[in-house]
GROMACS .gro file of N, CA and C in nm:
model
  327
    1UNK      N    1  -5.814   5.850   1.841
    1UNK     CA    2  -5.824   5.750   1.942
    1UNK      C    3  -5.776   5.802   2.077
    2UNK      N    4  -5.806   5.692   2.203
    2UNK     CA    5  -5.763   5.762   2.317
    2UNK      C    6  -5.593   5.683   2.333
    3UNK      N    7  -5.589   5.742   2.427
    3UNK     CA    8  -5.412   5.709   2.498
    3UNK      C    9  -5.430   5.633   2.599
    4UNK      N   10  -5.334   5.519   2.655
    4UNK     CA   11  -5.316   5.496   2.821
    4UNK      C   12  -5.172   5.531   2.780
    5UNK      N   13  -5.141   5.606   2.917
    5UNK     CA   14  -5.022   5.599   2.921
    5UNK      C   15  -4.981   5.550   3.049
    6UNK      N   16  -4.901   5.457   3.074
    6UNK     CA   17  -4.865   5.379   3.217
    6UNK      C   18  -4.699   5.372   3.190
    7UNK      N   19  -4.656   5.494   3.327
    7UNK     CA   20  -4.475   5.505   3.314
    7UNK      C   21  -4.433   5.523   3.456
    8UNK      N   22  -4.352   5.552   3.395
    8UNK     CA   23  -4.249   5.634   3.552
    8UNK      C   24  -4.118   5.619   3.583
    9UNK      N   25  -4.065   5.682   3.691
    9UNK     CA   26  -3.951   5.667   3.627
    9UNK      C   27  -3.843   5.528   3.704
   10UNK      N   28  -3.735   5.534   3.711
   10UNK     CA   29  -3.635   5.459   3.733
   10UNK      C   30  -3.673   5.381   3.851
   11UNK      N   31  -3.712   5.270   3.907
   11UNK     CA   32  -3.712   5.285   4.013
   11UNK      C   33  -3.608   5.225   4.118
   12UNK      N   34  -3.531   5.222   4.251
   12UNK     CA   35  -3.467   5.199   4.310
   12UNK      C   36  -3.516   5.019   4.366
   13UNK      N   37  -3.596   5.034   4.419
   13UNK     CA   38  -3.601   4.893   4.481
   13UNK      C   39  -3.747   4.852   4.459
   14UNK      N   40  -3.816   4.955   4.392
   14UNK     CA   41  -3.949   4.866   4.323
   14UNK      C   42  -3.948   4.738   4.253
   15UNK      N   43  -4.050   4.624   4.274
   15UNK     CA   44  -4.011   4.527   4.166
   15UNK      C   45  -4.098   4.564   4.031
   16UNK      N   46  -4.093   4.583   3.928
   16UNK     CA   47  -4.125   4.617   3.808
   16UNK      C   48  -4.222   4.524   3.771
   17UNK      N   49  -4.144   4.373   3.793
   17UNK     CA   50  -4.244   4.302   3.740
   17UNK      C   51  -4.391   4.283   3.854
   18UNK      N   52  -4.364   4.284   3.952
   18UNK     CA   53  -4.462   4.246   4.047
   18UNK      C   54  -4.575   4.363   4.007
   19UNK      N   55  -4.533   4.463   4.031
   19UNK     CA   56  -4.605   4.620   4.035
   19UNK      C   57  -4.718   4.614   3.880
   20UNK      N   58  -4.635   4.547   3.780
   20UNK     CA   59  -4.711   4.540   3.668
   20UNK      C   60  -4.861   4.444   3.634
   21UNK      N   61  -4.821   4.354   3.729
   21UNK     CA   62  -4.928   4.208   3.738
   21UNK      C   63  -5.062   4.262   3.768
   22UNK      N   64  -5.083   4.390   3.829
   22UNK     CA   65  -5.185   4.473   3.912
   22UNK      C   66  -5.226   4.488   3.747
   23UNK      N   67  -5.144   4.588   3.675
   23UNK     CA   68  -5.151   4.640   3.542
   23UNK      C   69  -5.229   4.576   3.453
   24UNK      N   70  -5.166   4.421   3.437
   24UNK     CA   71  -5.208   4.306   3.408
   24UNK      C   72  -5.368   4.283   3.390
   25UNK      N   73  -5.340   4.281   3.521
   25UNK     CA   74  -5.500   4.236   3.562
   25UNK      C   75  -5.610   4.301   3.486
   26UNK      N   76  -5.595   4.473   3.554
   26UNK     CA   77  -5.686   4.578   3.473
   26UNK      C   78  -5.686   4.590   3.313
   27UNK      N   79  -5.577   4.578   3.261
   27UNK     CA   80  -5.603   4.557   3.121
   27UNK      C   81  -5.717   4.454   3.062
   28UNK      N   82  -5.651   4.306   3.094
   28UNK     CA   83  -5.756   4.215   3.086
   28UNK      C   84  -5.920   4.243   3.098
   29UNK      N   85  -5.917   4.275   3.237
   29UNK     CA   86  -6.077   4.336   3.275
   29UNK      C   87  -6.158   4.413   3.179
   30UNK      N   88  -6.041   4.519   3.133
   30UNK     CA   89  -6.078   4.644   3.066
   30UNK      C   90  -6.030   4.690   2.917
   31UNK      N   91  -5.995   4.500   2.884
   31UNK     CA   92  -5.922   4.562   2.700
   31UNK      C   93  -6.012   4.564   2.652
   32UNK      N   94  -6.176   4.470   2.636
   32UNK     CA   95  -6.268   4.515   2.563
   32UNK      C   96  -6.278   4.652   2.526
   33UNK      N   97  -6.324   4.697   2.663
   33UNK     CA   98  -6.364   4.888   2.657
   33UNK      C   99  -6.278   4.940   2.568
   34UNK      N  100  -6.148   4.931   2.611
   34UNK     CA  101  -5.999   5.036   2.557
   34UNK      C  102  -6.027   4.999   2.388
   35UNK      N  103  -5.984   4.853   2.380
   35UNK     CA  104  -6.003   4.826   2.202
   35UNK      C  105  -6.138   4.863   2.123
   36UNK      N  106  -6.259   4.877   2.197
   36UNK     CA  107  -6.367   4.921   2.159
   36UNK      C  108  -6.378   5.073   2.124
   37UNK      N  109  -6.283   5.158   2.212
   37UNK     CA  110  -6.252   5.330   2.174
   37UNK      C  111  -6.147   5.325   2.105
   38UNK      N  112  -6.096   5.268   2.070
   38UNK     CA  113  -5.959   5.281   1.976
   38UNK      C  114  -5.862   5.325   2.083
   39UNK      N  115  -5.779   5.246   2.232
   39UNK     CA  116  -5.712   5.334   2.276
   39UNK      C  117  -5.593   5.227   2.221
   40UNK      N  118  -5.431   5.307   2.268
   40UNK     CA  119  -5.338   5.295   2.222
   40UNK      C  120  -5.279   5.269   2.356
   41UNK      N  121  -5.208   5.183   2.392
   41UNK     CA  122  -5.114   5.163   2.525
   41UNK      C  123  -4.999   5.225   2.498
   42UNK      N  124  -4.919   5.292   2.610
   42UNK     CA  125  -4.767   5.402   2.633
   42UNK      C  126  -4.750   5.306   2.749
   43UNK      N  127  -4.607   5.259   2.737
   43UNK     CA  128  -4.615   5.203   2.856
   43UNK      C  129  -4.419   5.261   2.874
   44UNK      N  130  -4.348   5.334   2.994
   44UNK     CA  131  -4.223   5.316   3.009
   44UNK      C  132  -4.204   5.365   3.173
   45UNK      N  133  -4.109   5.278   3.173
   45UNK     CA  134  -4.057   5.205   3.312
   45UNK      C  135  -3.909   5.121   3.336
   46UNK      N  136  -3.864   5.158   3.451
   46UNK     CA  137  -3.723   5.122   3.467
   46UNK      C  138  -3.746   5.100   3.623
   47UNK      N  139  -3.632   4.964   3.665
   47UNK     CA  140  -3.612   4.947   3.759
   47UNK      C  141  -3.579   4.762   3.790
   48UNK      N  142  -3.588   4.735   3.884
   48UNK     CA  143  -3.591   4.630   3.935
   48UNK      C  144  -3.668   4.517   3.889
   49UNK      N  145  -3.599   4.446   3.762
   49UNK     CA  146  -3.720   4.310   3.681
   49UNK      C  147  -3.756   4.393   3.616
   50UNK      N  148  -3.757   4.519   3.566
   50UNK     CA  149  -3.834   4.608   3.453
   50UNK      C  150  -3.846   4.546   3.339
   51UNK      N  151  -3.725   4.396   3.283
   51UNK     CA  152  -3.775   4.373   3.172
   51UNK      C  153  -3.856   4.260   3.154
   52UNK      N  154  -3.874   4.199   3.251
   52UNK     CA  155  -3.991   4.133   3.288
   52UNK      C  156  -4.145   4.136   3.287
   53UNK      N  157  -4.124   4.270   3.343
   53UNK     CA  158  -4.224   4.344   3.384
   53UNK      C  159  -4.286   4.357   3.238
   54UNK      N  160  -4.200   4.485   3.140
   54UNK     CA  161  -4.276   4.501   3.025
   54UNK      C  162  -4.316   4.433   2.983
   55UNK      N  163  -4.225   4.287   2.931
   55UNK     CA  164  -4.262   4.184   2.861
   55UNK      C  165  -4.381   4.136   2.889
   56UNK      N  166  -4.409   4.122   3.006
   56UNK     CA  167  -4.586   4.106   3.060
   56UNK      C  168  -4.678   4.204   2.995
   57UNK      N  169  -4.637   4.312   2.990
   57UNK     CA  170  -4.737   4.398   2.933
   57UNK      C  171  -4.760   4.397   2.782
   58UNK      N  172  -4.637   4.425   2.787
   58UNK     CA  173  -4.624   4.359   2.583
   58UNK      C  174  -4.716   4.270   2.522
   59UNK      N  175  -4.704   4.171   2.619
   59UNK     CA  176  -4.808   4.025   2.585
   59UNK      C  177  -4.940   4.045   2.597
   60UNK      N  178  -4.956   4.102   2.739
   60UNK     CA  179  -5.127   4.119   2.745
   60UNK      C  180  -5.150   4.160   2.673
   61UNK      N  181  -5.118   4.329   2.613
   61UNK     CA  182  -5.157   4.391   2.469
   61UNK      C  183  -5.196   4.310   2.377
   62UNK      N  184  -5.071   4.247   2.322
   62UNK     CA  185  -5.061   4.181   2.170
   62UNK      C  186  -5.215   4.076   2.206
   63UNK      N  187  -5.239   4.013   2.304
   63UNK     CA  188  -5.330   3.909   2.316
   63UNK      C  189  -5.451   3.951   2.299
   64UNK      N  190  -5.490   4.103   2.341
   64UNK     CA  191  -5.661   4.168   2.357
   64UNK      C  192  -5.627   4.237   2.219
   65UNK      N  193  -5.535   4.283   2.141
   65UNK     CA  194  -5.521   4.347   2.057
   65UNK      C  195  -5.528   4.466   2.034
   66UNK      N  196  -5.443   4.533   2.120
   66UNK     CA  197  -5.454   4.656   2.188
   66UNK      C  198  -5.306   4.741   2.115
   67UNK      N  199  -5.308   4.841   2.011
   67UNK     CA  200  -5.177   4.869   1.995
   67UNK      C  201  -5.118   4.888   2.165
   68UNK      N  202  -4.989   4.898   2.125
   68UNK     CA  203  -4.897   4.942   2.247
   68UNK      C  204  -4.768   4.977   2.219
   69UNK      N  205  -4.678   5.044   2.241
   69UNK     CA  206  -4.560   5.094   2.240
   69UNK      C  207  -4.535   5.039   2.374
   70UNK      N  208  -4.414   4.975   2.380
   70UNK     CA  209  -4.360   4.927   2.531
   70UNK      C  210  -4.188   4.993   2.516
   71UNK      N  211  -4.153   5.093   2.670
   71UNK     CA  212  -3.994   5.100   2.656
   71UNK      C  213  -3.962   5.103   2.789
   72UNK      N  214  -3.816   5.090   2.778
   72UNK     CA  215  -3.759   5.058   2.906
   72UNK      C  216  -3.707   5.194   2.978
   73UNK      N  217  -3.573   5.221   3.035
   73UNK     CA  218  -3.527   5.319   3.059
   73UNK      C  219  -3.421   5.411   3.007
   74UNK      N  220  -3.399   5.347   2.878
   74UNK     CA  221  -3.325   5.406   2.757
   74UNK      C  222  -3.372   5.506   2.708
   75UNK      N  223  -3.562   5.499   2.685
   75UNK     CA  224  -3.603   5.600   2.661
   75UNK      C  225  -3.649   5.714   2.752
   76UNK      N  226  -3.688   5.834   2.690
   76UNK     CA  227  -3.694   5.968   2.797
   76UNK      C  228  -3.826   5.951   2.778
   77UNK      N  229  -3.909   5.984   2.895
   77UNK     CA  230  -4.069   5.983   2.927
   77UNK      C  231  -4.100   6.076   2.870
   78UNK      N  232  -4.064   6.171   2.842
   78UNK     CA  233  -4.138   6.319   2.771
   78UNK      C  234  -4.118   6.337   2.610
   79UNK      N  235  -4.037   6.224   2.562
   79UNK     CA  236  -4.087   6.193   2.426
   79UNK      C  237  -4.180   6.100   2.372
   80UNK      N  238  -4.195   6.018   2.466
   80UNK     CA  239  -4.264   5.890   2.496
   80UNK      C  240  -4.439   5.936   2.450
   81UNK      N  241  -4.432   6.038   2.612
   81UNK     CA  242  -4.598   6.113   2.601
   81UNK      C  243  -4.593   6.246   2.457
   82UNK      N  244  -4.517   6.284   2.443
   82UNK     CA  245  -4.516   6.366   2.298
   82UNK      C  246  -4.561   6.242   2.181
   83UNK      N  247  -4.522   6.182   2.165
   83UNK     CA  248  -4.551   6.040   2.052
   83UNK      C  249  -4.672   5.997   2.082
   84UNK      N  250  -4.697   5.968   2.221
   84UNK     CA  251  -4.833   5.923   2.240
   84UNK      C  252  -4.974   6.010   2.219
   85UNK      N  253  -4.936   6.177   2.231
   85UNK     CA  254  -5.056   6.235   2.240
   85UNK      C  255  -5.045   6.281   2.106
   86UNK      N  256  -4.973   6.245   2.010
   86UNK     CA  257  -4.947   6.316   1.862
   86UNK      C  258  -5.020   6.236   1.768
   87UNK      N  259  -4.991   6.072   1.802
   87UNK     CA  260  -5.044   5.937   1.732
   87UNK      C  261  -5.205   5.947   1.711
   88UNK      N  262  -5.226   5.912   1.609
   88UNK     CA  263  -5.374   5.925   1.526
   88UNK      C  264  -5.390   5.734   1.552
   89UNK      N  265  -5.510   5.720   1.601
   89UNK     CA  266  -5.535   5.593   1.585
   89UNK      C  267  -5.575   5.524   1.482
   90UNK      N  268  -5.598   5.624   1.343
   90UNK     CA  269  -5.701   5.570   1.227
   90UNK      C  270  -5.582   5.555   1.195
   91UNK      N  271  -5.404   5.634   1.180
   91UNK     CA  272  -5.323   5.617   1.116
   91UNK      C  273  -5.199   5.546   1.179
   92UNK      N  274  -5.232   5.491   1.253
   92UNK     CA  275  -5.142   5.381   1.347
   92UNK      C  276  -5.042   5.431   1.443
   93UNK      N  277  -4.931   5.355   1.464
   93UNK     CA  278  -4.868   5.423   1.580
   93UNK      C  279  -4.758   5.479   1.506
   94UNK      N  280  -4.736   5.573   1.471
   94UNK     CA  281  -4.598   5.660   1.405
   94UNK      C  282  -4.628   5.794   1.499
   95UNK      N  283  -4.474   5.818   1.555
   95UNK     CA  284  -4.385   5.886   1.602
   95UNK      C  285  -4.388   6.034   1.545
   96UNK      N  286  -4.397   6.163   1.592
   96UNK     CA  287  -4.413   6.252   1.577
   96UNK      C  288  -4.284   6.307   1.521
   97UNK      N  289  -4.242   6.407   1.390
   97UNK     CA  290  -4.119   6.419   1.344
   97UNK      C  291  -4.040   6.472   1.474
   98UNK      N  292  -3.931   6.506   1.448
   98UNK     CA  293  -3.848   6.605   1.582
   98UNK      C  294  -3.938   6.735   1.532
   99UNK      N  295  -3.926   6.816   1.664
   99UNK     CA  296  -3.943   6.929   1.654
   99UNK      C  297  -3.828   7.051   1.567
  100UNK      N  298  -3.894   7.168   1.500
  100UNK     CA  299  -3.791   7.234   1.426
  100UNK      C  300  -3.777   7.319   1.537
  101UNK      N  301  -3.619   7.301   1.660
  101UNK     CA  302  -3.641   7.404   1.749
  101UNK      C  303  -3.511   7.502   1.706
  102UNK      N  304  -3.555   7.660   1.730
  102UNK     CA  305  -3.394   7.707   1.706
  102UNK      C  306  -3.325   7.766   1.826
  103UNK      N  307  -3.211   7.710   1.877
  103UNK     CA  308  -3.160   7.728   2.013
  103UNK      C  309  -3.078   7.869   1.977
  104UNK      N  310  -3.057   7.962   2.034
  104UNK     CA  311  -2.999   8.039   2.010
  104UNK      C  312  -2.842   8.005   2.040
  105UNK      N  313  -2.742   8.082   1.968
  105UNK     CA  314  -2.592   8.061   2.003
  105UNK      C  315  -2.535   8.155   2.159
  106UNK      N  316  -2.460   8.086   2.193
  106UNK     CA  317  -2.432   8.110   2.399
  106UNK      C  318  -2.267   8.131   2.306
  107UNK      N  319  -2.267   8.280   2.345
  107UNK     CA  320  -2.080   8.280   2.380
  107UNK      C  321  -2.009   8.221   2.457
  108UNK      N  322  -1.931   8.182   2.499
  108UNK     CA  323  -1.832   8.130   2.538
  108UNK      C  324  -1.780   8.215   2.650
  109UNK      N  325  -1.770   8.173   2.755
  109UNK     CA  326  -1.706   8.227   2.861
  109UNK      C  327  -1.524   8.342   2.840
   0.00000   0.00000   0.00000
């Protein structure tokens, strides 16, 4: 399936929720299409009304029937899009394991 991913980061004096209503809109217009390709909504964002904001998005989803993952600013954006471009749409939305990384050991000053 395809991806939207709609994020960014923290914002200072953006309103979250206002900025999203735009979001809103285009979904509506365009959930046929998206649910017709199998896409998956990513949505994360922080700032001013941010939880407002999602909650709007949350809803539109659930209403056109659009999976979606919605997060706030707890989560880190670059696991967010790792999860999103990993997710199989035939096999729903599950989360990519951690990576097996091996950091090497740093002496000590």
């Amino acid at each position: 399936g395809k991806v939207l991913l709609i994020g960014g980061g923290v914002a200072n004096f953006t309103d979250v929720a206002s900025t999203f209503k735009g979001l809103v809109r285009a979904l509506k217009e365009f959930g046929s299409a998206l649910k017709a390709c199998g896409t998956s909504v990513w949505v994360r964002r922080g700032g001013p009304n941010y939880a407002e904001g999602l909650a709007k998005m949350k809803n539109a989803c659930e209403e056109m029937g659009l999976p979606a993952r919605v997060y706030g600013p707890e989560a880190h954006l670059t696991s967010i899009v790792r999860d999103a471009l990993t997710t199989s749409a035939a096999g729903g939305l599950k989360p990519l394991a951690e990576p097996n990384v091996k950091i090497p050991a740093v002496k000590p000053d």
